[in-house]
PDB file of C-alpha atoms in Angstrom:
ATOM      1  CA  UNK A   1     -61.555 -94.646  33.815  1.00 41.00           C
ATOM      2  CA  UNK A   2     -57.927 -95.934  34.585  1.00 46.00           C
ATOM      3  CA  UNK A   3     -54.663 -94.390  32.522  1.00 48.00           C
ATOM      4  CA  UNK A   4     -52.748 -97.038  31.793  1.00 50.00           C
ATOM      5  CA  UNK A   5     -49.397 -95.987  32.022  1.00 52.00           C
ATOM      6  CA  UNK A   6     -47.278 -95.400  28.588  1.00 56.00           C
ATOM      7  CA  UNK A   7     -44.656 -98.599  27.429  1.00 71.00           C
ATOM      8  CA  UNK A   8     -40.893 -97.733  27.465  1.00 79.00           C
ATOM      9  CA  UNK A   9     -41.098-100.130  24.718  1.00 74.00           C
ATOM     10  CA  UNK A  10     -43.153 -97.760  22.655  1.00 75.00           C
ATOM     11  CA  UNK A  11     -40.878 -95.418  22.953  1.00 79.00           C
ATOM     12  CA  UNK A  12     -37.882 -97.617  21.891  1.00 79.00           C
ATOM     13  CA  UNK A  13     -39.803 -99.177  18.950  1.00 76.00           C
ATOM     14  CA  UNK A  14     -40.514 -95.343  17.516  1.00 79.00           C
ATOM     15  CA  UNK A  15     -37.529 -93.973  18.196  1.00 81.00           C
ATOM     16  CA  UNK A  16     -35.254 -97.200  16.871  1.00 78.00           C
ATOM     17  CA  UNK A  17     -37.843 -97.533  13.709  1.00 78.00           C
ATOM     18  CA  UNK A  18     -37.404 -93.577  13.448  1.00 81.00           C
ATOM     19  CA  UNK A  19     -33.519 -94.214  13.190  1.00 80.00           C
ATOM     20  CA  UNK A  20     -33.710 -97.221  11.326  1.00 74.00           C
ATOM     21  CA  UNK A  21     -35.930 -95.905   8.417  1.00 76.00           C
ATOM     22  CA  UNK A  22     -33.639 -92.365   8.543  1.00 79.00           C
ATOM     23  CA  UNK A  23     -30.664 -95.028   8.019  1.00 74.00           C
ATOM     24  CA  UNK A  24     -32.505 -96.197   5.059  1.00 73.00           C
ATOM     25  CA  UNK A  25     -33.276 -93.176   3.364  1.00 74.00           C
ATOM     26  CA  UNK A  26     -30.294 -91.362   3.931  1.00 77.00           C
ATOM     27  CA  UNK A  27     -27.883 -94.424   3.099  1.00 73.00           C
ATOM     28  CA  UNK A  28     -28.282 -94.698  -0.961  1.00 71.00           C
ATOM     29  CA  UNK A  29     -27.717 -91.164  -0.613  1.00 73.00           C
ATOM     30  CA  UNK A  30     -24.236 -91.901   0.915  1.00 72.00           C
ATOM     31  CA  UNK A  31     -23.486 -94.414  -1.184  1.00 68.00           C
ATOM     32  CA  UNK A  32     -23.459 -92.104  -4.714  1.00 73.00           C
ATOM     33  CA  UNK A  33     -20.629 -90.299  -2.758  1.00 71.00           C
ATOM     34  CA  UNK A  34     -17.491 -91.532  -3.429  1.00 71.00           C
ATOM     35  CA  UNK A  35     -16.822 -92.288   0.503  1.00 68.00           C
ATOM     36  CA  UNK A  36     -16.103 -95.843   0.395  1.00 67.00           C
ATOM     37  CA  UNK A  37     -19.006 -96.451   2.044  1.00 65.00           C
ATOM     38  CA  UNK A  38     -20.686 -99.790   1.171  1.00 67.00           C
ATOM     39  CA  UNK A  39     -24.158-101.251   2.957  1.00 69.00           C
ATOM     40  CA  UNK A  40     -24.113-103.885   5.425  1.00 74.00           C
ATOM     41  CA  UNK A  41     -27.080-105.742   6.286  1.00 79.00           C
ATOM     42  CA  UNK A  42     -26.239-106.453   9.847  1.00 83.00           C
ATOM     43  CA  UNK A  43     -26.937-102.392  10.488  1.00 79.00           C
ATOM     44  CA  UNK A  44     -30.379-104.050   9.738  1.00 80.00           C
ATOM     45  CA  UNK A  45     -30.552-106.901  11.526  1.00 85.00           C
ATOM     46  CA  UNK A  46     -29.535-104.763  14.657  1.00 84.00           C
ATOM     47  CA  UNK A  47     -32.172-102.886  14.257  1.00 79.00           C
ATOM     48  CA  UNK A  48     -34.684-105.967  13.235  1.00 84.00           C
ATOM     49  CA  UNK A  49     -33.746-107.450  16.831  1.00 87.00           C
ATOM     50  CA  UNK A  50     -34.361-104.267  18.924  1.00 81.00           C
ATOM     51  CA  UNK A  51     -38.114-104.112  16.912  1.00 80.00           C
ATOM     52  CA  UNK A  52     -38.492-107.799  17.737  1.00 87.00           C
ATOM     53  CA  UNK A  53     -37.717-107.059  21.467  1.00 84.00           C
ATOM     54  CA  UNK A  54     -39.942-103.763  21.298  1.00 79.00           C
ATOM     55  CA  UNK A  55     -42.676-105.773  19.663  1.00 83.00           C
ATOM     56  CA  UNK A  56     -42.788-108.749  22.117  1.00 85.00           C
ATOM     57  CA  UNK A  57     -42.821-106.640  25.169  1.00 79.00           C
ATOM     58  CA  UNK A  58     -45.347-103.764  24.196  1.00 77.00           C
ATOM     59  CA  UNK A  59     -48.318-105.647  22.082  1.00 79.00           C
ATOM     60  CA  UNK A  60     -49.105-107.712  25.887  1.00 79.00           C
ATOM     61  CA  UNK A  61     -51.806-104.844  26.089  1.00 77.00           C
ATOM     62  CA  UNK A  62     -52.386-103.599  22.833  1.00 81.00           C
ATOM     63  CA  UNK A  63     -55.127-103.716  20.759  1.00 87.00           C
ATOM     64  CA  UNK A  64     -56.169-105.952  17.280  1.00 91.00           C
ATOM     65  CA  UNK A  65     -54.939-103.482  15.070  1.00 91.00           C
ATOM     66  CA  UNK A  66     -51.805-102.071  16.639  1.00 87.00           C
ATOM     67  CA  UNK A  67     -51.197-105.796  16.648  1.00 89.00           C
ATOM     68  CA  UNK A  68     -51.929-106.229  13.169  1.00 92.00           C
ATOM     69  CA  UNK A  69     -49.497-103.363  11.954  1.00 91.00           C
ATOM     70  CA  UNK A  70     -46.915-104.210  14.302  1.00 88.00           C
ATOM     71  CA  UNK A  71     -46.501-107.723  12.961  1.00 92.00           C
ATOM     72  CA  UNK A  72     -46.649-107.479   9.700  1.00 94.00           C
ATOM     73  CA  UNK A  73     -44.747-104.422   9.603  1.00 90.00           C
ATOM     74  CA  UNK A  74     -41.811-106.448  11.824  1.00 90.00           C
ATOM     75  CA  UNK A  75     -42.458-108.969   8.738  1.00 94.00           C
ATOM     76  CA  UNK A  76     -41.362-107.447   5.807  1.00 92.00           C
ATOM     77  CA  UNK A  77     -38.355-105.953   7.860  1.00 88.00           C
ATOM     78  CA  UNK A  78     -37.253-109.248   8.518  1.00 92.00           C
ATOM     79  CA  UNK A  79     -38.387-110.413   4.686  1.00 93.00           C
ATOM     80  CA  UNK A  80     -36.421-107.914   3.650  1.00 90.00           C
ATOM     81  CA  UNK A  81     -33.443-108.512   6.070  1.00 88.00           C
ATOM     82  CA  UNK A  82     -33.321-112.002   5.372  1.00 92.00           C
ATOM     83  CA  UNK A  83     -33.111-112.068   1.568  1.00 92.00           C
ATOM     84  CA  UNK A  84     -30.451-109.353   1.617  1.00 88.00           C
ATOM     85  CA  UNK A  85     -28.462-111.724   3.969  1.00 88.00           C
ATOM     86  CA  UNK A  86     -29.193-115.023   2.558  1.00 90.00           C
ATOM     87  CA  UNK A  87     -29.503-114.127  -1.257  1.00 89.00           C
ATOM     88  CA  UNK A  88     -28.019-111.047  -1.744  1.00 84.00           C
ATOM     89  CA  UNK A  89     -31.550-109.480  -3.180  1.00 85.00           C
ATOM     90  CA  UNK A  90     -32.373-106.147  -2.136  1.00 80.00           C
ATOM     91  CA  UNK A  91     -36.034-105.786  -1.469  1.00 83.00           C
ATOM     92  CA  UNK A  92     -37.105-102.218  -1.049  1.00 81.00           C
ATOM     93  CA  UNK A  93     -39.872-103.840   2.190  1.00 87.00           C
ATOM     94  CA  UNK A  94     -37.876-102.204   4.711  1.00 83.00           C
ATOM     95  CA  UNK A  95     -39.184 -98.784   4.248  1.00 82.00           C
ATOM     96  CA  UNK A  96     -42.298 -99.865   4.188  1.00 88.00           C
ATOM     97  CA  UNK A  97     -41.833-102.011   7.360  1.00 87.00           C
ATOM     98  CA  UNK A  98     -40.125 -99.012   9.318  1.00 83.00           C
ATOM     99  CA  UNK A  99     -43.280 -97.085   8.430  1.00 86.00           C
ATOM    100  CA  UNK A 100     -45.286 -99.725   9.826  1.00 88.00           C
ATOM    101  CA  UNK A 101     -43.468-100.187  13.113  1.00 84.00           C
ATOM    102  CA  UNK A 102     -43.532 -95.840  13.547  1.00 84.00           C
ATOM    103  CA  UNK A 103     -47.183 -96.115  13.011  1.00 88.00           C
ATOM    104  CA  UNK A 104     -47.755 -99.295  15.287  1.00 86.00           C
ATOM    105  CA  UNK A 105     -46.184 -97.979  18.048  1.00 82.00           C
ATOM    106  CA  UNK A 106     -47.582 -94.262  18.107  1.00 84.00           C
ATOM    107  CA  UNK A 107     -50.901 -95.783  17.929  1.00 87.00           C
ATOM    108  CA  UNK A 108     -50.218 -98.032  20.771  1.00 83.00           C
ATOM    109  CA  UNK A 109     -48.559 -95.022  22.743  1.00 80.00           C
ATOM    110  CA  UNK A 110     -51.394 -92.922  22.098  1.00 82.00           C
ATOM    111  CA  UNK A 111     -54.098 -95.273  23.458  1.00 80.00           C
ATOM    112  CA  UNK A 112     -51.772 -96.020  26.417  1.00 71.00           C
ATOM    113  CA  UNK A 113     -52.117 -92.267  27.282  1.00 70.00           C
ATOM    114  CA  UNK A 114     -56.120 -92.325  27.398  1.00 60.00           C
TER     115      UNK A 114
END
């Protein structure tokens, strides 16, 4: 049987979901501080378009289900995203989505290694 070698891209999407869902959990945190500190949804976004690029470039040889999680994980990031930007509602999605995306990508990473 044939490794197939490991995506970069995996990598990226874990370790940028890893950061991303950190930022989330740690930021309302930050915010009960009196630090001045206020959220900005473009912190998101940034991390919404390196997911997107991760996404795009590592489910070319993936499977159904790393697929599956990947995309609608990437969707309720961007569902979440995108009302926070547009109408100033805070869905709590993003968690969830980061999950997702960790999950999607190990799973992929692991059957690249096979």
């Amino acid at each position: 049987m044939k490794k197939t070698a490991t995506s970069p891209y995996d990598i990226l999407g874990i370790s940028s979901a890893t950061i991303c869902l950190a930022h989330c959990l740690v930021f309302p945190l930050l915010a009960i501080l009196p630090l001045g500190i206020s959220h900005n949804p473009f912190i998101d976004l940034i991390f919404a378009i390196i997911g997107v690029f991760a996404i795009l470039k590592s489910i070319k040889k993936s499977n159904l289900l790393v697929i599956t999680i990947l995309i609608i994980s990437m969707s309720l990031i961007w569902m979440s995203i995108l009302s926070e930007l547009l109408l100033e509602i805070h869905l709590n999605l993003i968690g969830a989505g980061g999950t997702g995306m960790i999950i999607g990508h190990f799973l992929n990473y692991k059957s690249h290694k096979k």
